[in-house]
mmCIF file of C-alpha atoms in Angstrom:
data_model
loop_
_atom_site.group_PDB
_atom_site.id
_atom_site.type_symbol
_atom_site.label_atom_id
_atom_site.label_comp_id
_atom_site.label_asym_id
_atom_site.label_seq_id
_atom_site.Cartn_x
_atom_site.Cartn_y
_atom_site.Cartn_z
ATOM 1 C CA GLU A 226 0.000 0.000 0.000
ATOM 2 C CA GLN A 227 2.830 2.403 0.827
ATOM 3 C CA VAL A 228 4.602 1.644 -2.461
ATOM 4 C CA THR A 229 1.354 2.264 -4.375
ATOM 5 C CA ARG A 230 0.870 5.574 -2.573
ATOM 6 C CA PHE A 231 4.506 6.489 -3.197
ATOM 7 C CA LYS A 232 4.107 5.883 -6.928
ATOM 8 C CA GLN A 233 0.864 7.892 -7.007
ATOM 9 C CA GLU A 234 2.776 10.810 -5.491
ATOM 10 C CA GLY A 235 5.340 10.625 -8.304
ATOM 11 C CA GLY A 236 7.829 8.155 -6.871
ATOM 12 C CA GLN A 237 9.511 5.304 -8.719
ATOM 13 C CA SER A 238 9.743 1.724 -7.484
ATOM 14 C CA ASP A 239 12.917 0.647 -9.275
ATOM 15 C CA GLU A 240 15.530 -1.501 -7.574
ATOM 16 C CA LEU A 241 17.582 0.873 -5.421
ATOM 17 C CA THR A 242 20.943 -0.512 -6.445
ATOM 18 C CA MET A 243 20.002 0.148 -10.078
ATOM 19 C CA THR A 244 18.735 3.662 -9.339
ATOM 20 C CA ALA A 245 21.485 4.635 -6.898
ATOM 21 C CA PRO A 246 24.049 5.899 -9.440
ATOM 22 C CA SER A 247 21.599 8.576 -10.611
ATOM 23 C CA LEU A 248 20.725 9.873 -7.147
ATOM 24 C CA ASP A 249 21.975 13.174 -5.759
ATOM 25 C CA ALA A 250 20.678 12.446 -2.256
ATOM 26 C CA VAL A 251 19.553 9.474 -0.207
ATOM 27 C CA VAL A 252 17.369 9.978 2.873
ATOM 28 C CA ILE A 253 17.428 6.995 5.232
ATOM 29 C CA VAL A 254 14.484 6.911 7.635
ATOM 30 C CA VAL A 255 14.585 3.564 9.420
ATOM 31 C CA LEU A 256 14.248 2.301 12.988
ATOM 32 C CA ASN A 257 17.783 1.976 14.305
ATOM 33 C CA ALA A 258 21.528 1.751 13.749
ATOM 34 C CA PRO A 259 21.648 -1.826 12.358
ATOM 35 C CA GLN A 260 19.031 -0.960 9.741
ATOM 36 C CA THR A 261 20.895 2.222 8.797
ATOM 37 C CA GLU A 262 24.128 0.289 8.380
ATOM 38 C CA SER A 263 22.357 -2.404 6.362
ATOM 39 C CA VAL A 264 20.875 0.140 3.943
ATOM 40 C CA LEU A 265 24.273 1.700 3.366
ATOM 41 C CA PHE A 266 26.763 -1.152 3.705
ATOM 42 C CA GLY A 267 24.762 -4.383 3.830
ATOM 43 C CA GLU A 268 24.684 -7.124 1.203
ATOM 44 C CA GLN A 269 22.860 -4.794 -1.205
ATOM 45 C CA GLY A 270 24.025 -1.576 0.419
ATOM 46 C CA LEU A 271 23.618 1.678 -1.465
ATOM 47 C CA ALA A 272 26.894 3.337 -0.539
ATOM 48 C CA ALA A 273 28.969 1.401 -3.048
ATOM 49 C CA HIS A 274 26.568 2.358 -5.861
ATOM 50 C CA LEU A 275 26.196 6.091 -5.201
ATOM 51 C CA LYS A 276 28.120 8.557 -7.299
ATOM 52 C CA PRO A 277 30.877 10.631 -5.649
ATOM 53 C CA GLY A 278 29.452 13.860 -4.269
ATOM 54 C CA ALA A 279 26.039 12.373 -3.452
ATOM 55 C CA VAL A 280 24.786 13.113 0.040
ATOM 56 C CA VAL A 281 23.456 10.634 2.586
ATOM 57 C CA VAL A 282 20.933 12.081 5.047
ATOM 58 C CA ALA A 283 20.627 9.591 7.920
ATOM 59 C CA CYS A 284 17.606 10.201 10.157
ATOM 60 C CA ALA A 285 17.347 7.273 12.587
ATOM 61 C CA THR A 286 17.919 7.861 16.290
ATOM 62 C CA VAL A 287 21.385 6.403 16.913
ATOM 63 C CA THR A 288 24.371 6.997 19.158
ATOM 64 C CA PRO A 289 26.798 9.795 18.252
ATOM 65 C CA ASP A 290 29.602 7.245 17.889
ATOM 66 C CA PHE A 291 27.605 5.290 15.316
ATOM 67 C CA ALA A 292 26.877 8.471 13.339
ATOM 68 C CA ARG A 293 30.580 9.342 13.289
ATOM 69 C CA ASP A 294 31.455 5.838 12.061
ATOM 70 C CA MET A 295 28.910 5.995 9.232
ATOM 71 C CA SER A 296 30.172 9.430 8.234
ATOM 72 C CA GLN A 297 33.768 8.248 8.028
ATOM 73 C CA ARG A 298 32.844 5.203 5.947
ATOM 74 C CA CYS A 299 30.781 7.334 3.565
ATOM 75 C CA GLN A 300 33.498 9.945 3.226
ATOM 76 C CA ALA A 301 35.968 7.192 2.310
ATOM 77 C CA LEU A 302 33.745 6.543 -0.731
ATOM 78 C CA GLY A 303 33.597 10.212 -1.689
ATOM 79 C CA LEU A 304 30.096 10.689 -0.273
ATOM 80 C CA HIS A 305 28.773 13.497 1.911
ATOM 81 C CA TYR A 306 27.000 12.521 5.119
ATOM 82 C CA ILE A 307 24.589 14.401 7.354
ATOM 83 C CA ASP A 308 23.731 13.098 10.798
ATOM 84 C CA ALA A 309 20.086 14.230 10.718
ATOM 85 C CA PRO A 310 17.745 12.790 13.355
ATOM 86 C CA MET A 311 14.273 14.262 13.173
ATOM 87 C CA SER A 312 11.380 15.155 15.434
ATOM 88 C CA GLY A 313 7.723 15.755 14.711
ATOM 89 C CA GLY A 314 6.194 12.358 14.026
ATOM 90 C CA ALA A 315 4.021 11.181 11.153
ATOM 91 C CA VAL A 316 1.781 14.264 11.096
ATOM 92 C CA LYS A 317 4.651 16.733 10.729
ATOM 93 C CA ALA A 318 6.374 14.450 8.240
ATOM 94 C CA ALA A 319 3.291 14.422 6.015
ATOM 95 C CA GLN A 320 3.209 18.213 6.134
ATOM 96 C CA GLY A 321 6.916 18.636 5.394
ATOM 97 C CA GLN A 322 7.275 20.383 8.751
ATOM 98 C CA LEU A 323 9.730 18.207 10.654
ATOM 99 C CA SER A 324 12.439 19.558 12.906
ATOM 100 C CA VAL A 325 15.835 18.158 11.950
ATOM 101 C CA MET A 326 18.840 18.243 14.279
ATOM 102 C CA ALA A 327 21.632 18.022 11.754
ATOM 103 C CA SER A 328 25.403 17.995 11.724
ATOM 104 C CA GLY A 329 27.862 17.636 8.876
ATOM 105 C CA SER A 330 30.128 19.607 6.594
ATOM 106 C CA GLN A 331 28.941 22.734 4.809
ATOM 107 C CA GLU A 332 29.375 20.852 1.527
ATOM 108 C CA ALA A 333 27.003 18.181 2.803
ATOM 109 C CA PHE A 334 24.445 20.787 3.854
ATOM 110 C CA ASP A 335 24.700 22.487 0.457
ATOM 111 C CA ALA A 336 24.151 19.180 -1.335
ATOM 112 C CA ALA A 337 21.172 18.304 0.869
ATOM 113 C CA ALA A 338 19.519 21.740 0.804
ATOM 114 C CA PRO A 339 16.657 20.815 -1.592
ATOM 115 C CA VAL A 340 15.829 17.750 0.494
ATOM 116 C CA MET A 341 15.949 19.646 3.781
ATOM 117 C CA ASP A 342 13.735 22.386 2.371
ATOM 118 C CA ALA A 343 11.162 19.782 1.374
ATOM 119 C CA ILE A 344 10.958 17.788 4.588
ATOM 120 C CA ALA A 345 11.707 20.240 7.377
ATOM 121 C CA GLU A 346 10.230 23.364 8.892
ATOM 122 C CA ASN A 347 13.287 23.780 11.115
ATOM 123 C CA VAL A 348 16.829 22.632 10.404
ATOM 124 C CA PHE A 349 19.034 23.093 13.447
ATOM 125 C CA LYS A 350 22.686 23.055 12.419
ATOM 126 C CA MET A 351 24.475 21.410 15.314
ATOM 127 C CA GLY A 352 28.019 21.436 13.965
ATOM 128 C CA ASP A 353 30.265 20.540 11.070
ATOM 129 C CA GLU A 354 30.895 16.933 12.087
ATOM 130 C CA ALA A 355 28.530 13.976 12.391
ATOM 131 C CA GLY A 356 27.565 13.015 15.932
ATOM 132 C CA MET A 357 26.316 16.302 17.297
ATOM 133 C CA GLY A 358 22.931 15.885 15.609
ATOM 134 C CA SER A 359 22.501 12.544 17.330
ATOM 135 C CA ALA A 360 23.709 14.008 20.624
ATOM 136 C CA MET A 361 20.994 16.669 20.392
ATOM 137 C CA LYS A 362 18.375 14.053 19.501
ATOM 138 C CA SER A 363 19.284 12.111 22.638
ATOM 139 C CA VAL A 364 18.489 15.229 24.700
ATOM 140 C CA ASN A 365 15.110 15.508 22.964
ATOM 141 C CA GLN A 366 14.353 11.828 23.498
ATOM 142 C CA LEU A 367 15.316 12.035 27.174
ATOM 143 C CA LEU A 368 12.648 14.687 27.667
ATOM 144 C CA ALA A 369 10.068 13.101 25.376
ATOM 145 C CA GLY A 370 10.316 9.680 27.011
ATOM 146 C CA ILE A 371 10.086 11.096 30.519
ATOM 147 C CA HIS A 372 7.110 13.251 29.510
ATOM 148 C CA ILE A 373 5.207 10.279 28.060
ATOM 149 C CA ALA A 374 5.836 8.182 31.162
ATOM 150 C CA SER A 375 4.787 11.073 33.387
ATOM 151 C CA MET A 376 1.645 11.503 31.277
ATOM 152 C CA GLY A 377 0.692 7.917 32.058
ATOM 153 C CA GLU A 378 1.492 8.356 35.730
ATOM 154 C CA ALA A 379 -0.535 11.567 35.996
ATOM 155 C CA LEU A 380 -3.587 10.139 34.222
ATOM 156 C CA ALA A 381 -3.630 7.006 36.346
ATOM 157 C CA PHE A 382 -2.977 9.047 39.504
ATOM 158 C CA GLY A 383 -5.977 11.258 38.783
ATOM 159 C CA MET A 384 -8.223 8.350 37.840
ATOM 160 C CA LYS A 385 -7.307 6.542 41.057
ATOM 161 C CA GLN A 386 -8.744 9.542 42.885
ATOM 162 C CA GLY A 387 -11.982 9.263 40.919
ATOM 163 C CA ILE A 388 -11.402 12.040 38.374
ATOM 164 C CA ASP A 389 -12.739 11.341 34.896
ATOM 165 C CA PRO A 390 -9.835 11.135 32.403
ATOM 166 C CA ASP A 391 -11.592 13.565 30.041
ATOM 167 C CA VAL A 392 -11.619 16.116 32.842
ATOM 168 C CA ILE A 393 -7.950 15.508 33.605
ATOM 169 C CA VAL A 394 -6.999 16.177 29.999
ATOM 170 C CA ASN A 395 -9.183 19.264 29.755
ATOM 171 C CA VAL A 396 -7.758 20.820 32.915
ATOM 172 C CA ILE A 397 -4.095 19.902 32.469
ATOM 173 C CA THR A 398 -3.907 21.069 28.860
ATOM 174 C CA GLN A 399 -4.947 24.502 30.114
ATOM 175 C CA SER A 400 -2.681 24.488 33.161
ATOM 176 C CA ALA A 401 0.989 24.759 34.029
ATOM 177 C CA GLY A 402 1.460 20.990 34.246
ATOM 178 C CA ASN A 403 0.862 20.547 30.521
ATOM 179 C CA SER A 404 3.462 19.311 28.057
ATOM 180 C CA TRP A 405 3.374 18.649 24.316
ATOM 181 C CA MET A 406 3.540 14.917 24.998
ATOM 182 C CA PHE A 407 0.692 15.050 27.520
ATOM 183 C CA GLU A 408 -1.478 17.014 25.113
ATOM 184 C CA ASN A 409 -0.652 14.668 22.242
ATOM 185 C CA ARG A 410 -0.700 11.277 23.969
ATOM 186 C CA ALA A 411 -3.277 11.541 26.763
ATOM 187 C CA PRO A 412 -6.193 11.649 24.267
ATOM 188 C CA HIS A 413 -5.061 8.235 22.981
ATOM 189 C CA VAL A 414 -5.659 6.824 26.461
ATOM 190 C CA VAL A 415 -8.997 8.618 26.838
ATOM 191 C CA SER A 416 -10.213 7.193 23.524
ATOM 192 C CA GLY A 417 -8.800 3.740 24.265
ATOM 193 C CA ASP A 418 -7.026 3.823 20.892
ATOM 194 C CA TYR A 419 -3.480 2.466 20.979
ATOM 195 C CA THR A 420 -2.879 2.399 17.234
ATOM 196 C CA PRO A 421 0.920 2.821 17.138
ATOM 197 C CA HIS A 422 1.924 6.264 15.957
ATOM 198 C CA SER A 423 5.077 5.750 18.022
ATOM 199 C CA ALA A 424 5.357 2.359 19.691
ATOM 200 C CA VAL A 425 6.303 1.464 23.258
ATOM 201 C CA ASP A 426 9.300 -0.555 22.056
ATOM 202 C CA ILE A 427 10.832 2.487 20.356
ATOM 203 C CA TRP A 428 11.479 3.887 23.821
ATOM 204 C CA LEU A 429 13.407 0.816 24.888
ATOM 205 C CA LYS A 430 15.796 1.755 22.093
ATOM 206 C CA ASP A 431 15.800 5.530 22.432
ATOM 207 C CA LEU A 432 15.947 5.771 26.217
ATOM 208 C CA GLY A 433 18.429 2.897 26.089
ATOM 209 C CA ILE A 434 20.639 5.117 23.916
ATOM 210 C CA VAL A 435 20.333 7.906 26.474
ATOM 211 C CA MET A 436 21.362 5.522 29.240
ATOM 212 C CA ASP A 437 24.291 4.187 27.189
ATOM 213 C CA ILE A 438 25.566 7.723 26.643
ATOM 214 C CA SER A 439 24.996 8.510 30.323
ATOM 215 C CA LYS A 440 27.089 5.512 31.347
ATOM 216 C CA GLN A 441 29.839 6.445 28.902
ATOM 217 C CA GLU A 442 29.894 10.049 30.126
ATOM 218 C CA ARG A 443 29.527 9.116 33.817
ATOM 219 C CA PHE A 444 26.327 11.165 33.924
ATOM 220 C CA SER A 445 23.571 10.256 36.366
ATOM 221 C CA ALA A 446 20.133 10.218 34.705
ATOM 222 C CA PRO A 447 17.717 8.851 37.323
ATOM 223 C CA LEU A 448 14.514 10.180 35.758
ATOM 224 C CA THR A 449 15.414 8.615 32.410
ATOM 225 C CA ALA A 450 16.172 5.312 34.129
ATOM 226 C CA ALA A 451 12.795 5.332 35.882
ATOM 227 C CA ALA A 452 10.923 6.155 32.672
ATOM 228 C CA LEU A 453 12.781 3.429 30.770
ATOM 229 C CA GLN A 454 11.733 0.822 33.313
ATOM 230 C CA GLN A 455 8.071 1.752 32.826
ATOM 231 C CA PHE A 456 8.391 1.187 29.067
ATOM 232 C CA VAL A 457 10.210 -2.093 29.721
ATOM 233 C CA ALA A 458 7.316 -3.122 31.969
ATOM 234 C CA ALA A 459 4.749 -2.155 29.317
ATOM 235 C CA SER A 460 6.621 -4.179 26.709
ATOM 236 C CA GLY A 461 6.858 -7.118 29.105
ATOM 237 C CA MET A 462 3.083 -6.960 29.548
ATOM 238 C CA GLY A 463 2.715 -7.471 25.787
ATOM 239 C CA HIS A 464 2.160 -3.857 24.760
ATOM 240 C CA GLY A 465 5.454 -3.299 22.923
ATOM 241 C CA GLY A 466 3.810 -2.862 19.537
ATOM 242 C CA GLU A 467 1.102 -0.521 20.790
ATOM 243 C CA ASP A 468 1.184 3.265 20.846
ATOM 244 C CA ASP A 469 3.597 4.508 23.497
ATOM 245 C CA ALA A 470 0.650 5.954 25.446
ATOM 246 C CA ALA A 471 0.120 2.330 26.487
ATOM 247 C CA VAL A 472 2.758 2.921 29.168
ATOM 248 C CA THR A 473 -0.287 4.139 31.126
ATOM 249 C CA LYS A 474 -1.394 0.505 31.368
ATOM 250 C CA VAL A 475 1.535 -0.204 33.699
ATOM 251 C CA TYR A 476 0.273 2.372 36.184
ATOM 252 C CA ALA A 477 -3.308 1.195 35.750
ATOM 253 C CA ARG A 478 -2.390 -2.417 36.481
ATOM 254 C CA ASN A 479 -0.339 -1.490 39.522
ATOM 255 C CA SER A 480 -3.121 0.672 40.949
ATOM 256 C CA ASN A 481 -5.969 -1.708 39.983
ATOM 257 C CA ILE A 482 -7.934 0.727 37.818
ATOM 258 C CA LYS A 483 -9.622 0.272 34.442
ATOM 259 C CA LEU A 484 -8.632 2.517 31.568
ATOM 260 C CA PRO A 485 -11.165 3.669 28.944
ATOM 261 C CA GLY A 486 -12.027 0.884 26.552
ATOM 262 C CA GLU A 487 -11.039 -1.902 28.959
ATOM 263 C CA ALA A 488 -13.640 -4.466 29.966
#
């Protein structure tokens, strides 16, 4: 279905290794570091087929060290590389209004300018070497993950006291305790709809990256650690593929309350 839609929007469905030599830019939007590496340097990796001077825009959330390694391997083939993790989700992506935290050489930015203009509302230039974009994304994910976990905790906390979840959302979104994640995710819980716009298991990866960096840098991140454990618990309960708002189910189970839509 996605390929059909892509072709209807003007895309081509040729084999990538056949098309690669004609491409000026490749945007890689996948789940994680292994997938990114596979696309570029796997058995049918694109890097070996791209023409010198082409730019690779890598958007997965990865560690800074991984981004630096990919950049060096691409540069060895005469390719430009931008470490370009993104924020905004599916809605912003569809509107071409993502925020991109990007780092790379000025030559790479120049080569990628038409792509960046098309996909992003904000391009934050984080430096002239790969790694800093991913470092900035880890800061964003630290906050986002904690905010989603705290959304679940707050909703369940209020419901345990007998407050209707609709009322909680209405009041908090107009009060100082609001956050973008609360405003975006809490309605998923209220409607009982856990269709995955961003899945629980993504946070095992992303907050895991934050914790890996924290360990490497000898930085204590107790709030991140606590939030990560709630997502681990949600995944262990079988909710890993559900929308990340399903972290609320951990709090609901532990406090013996029923969420909307539950029998």
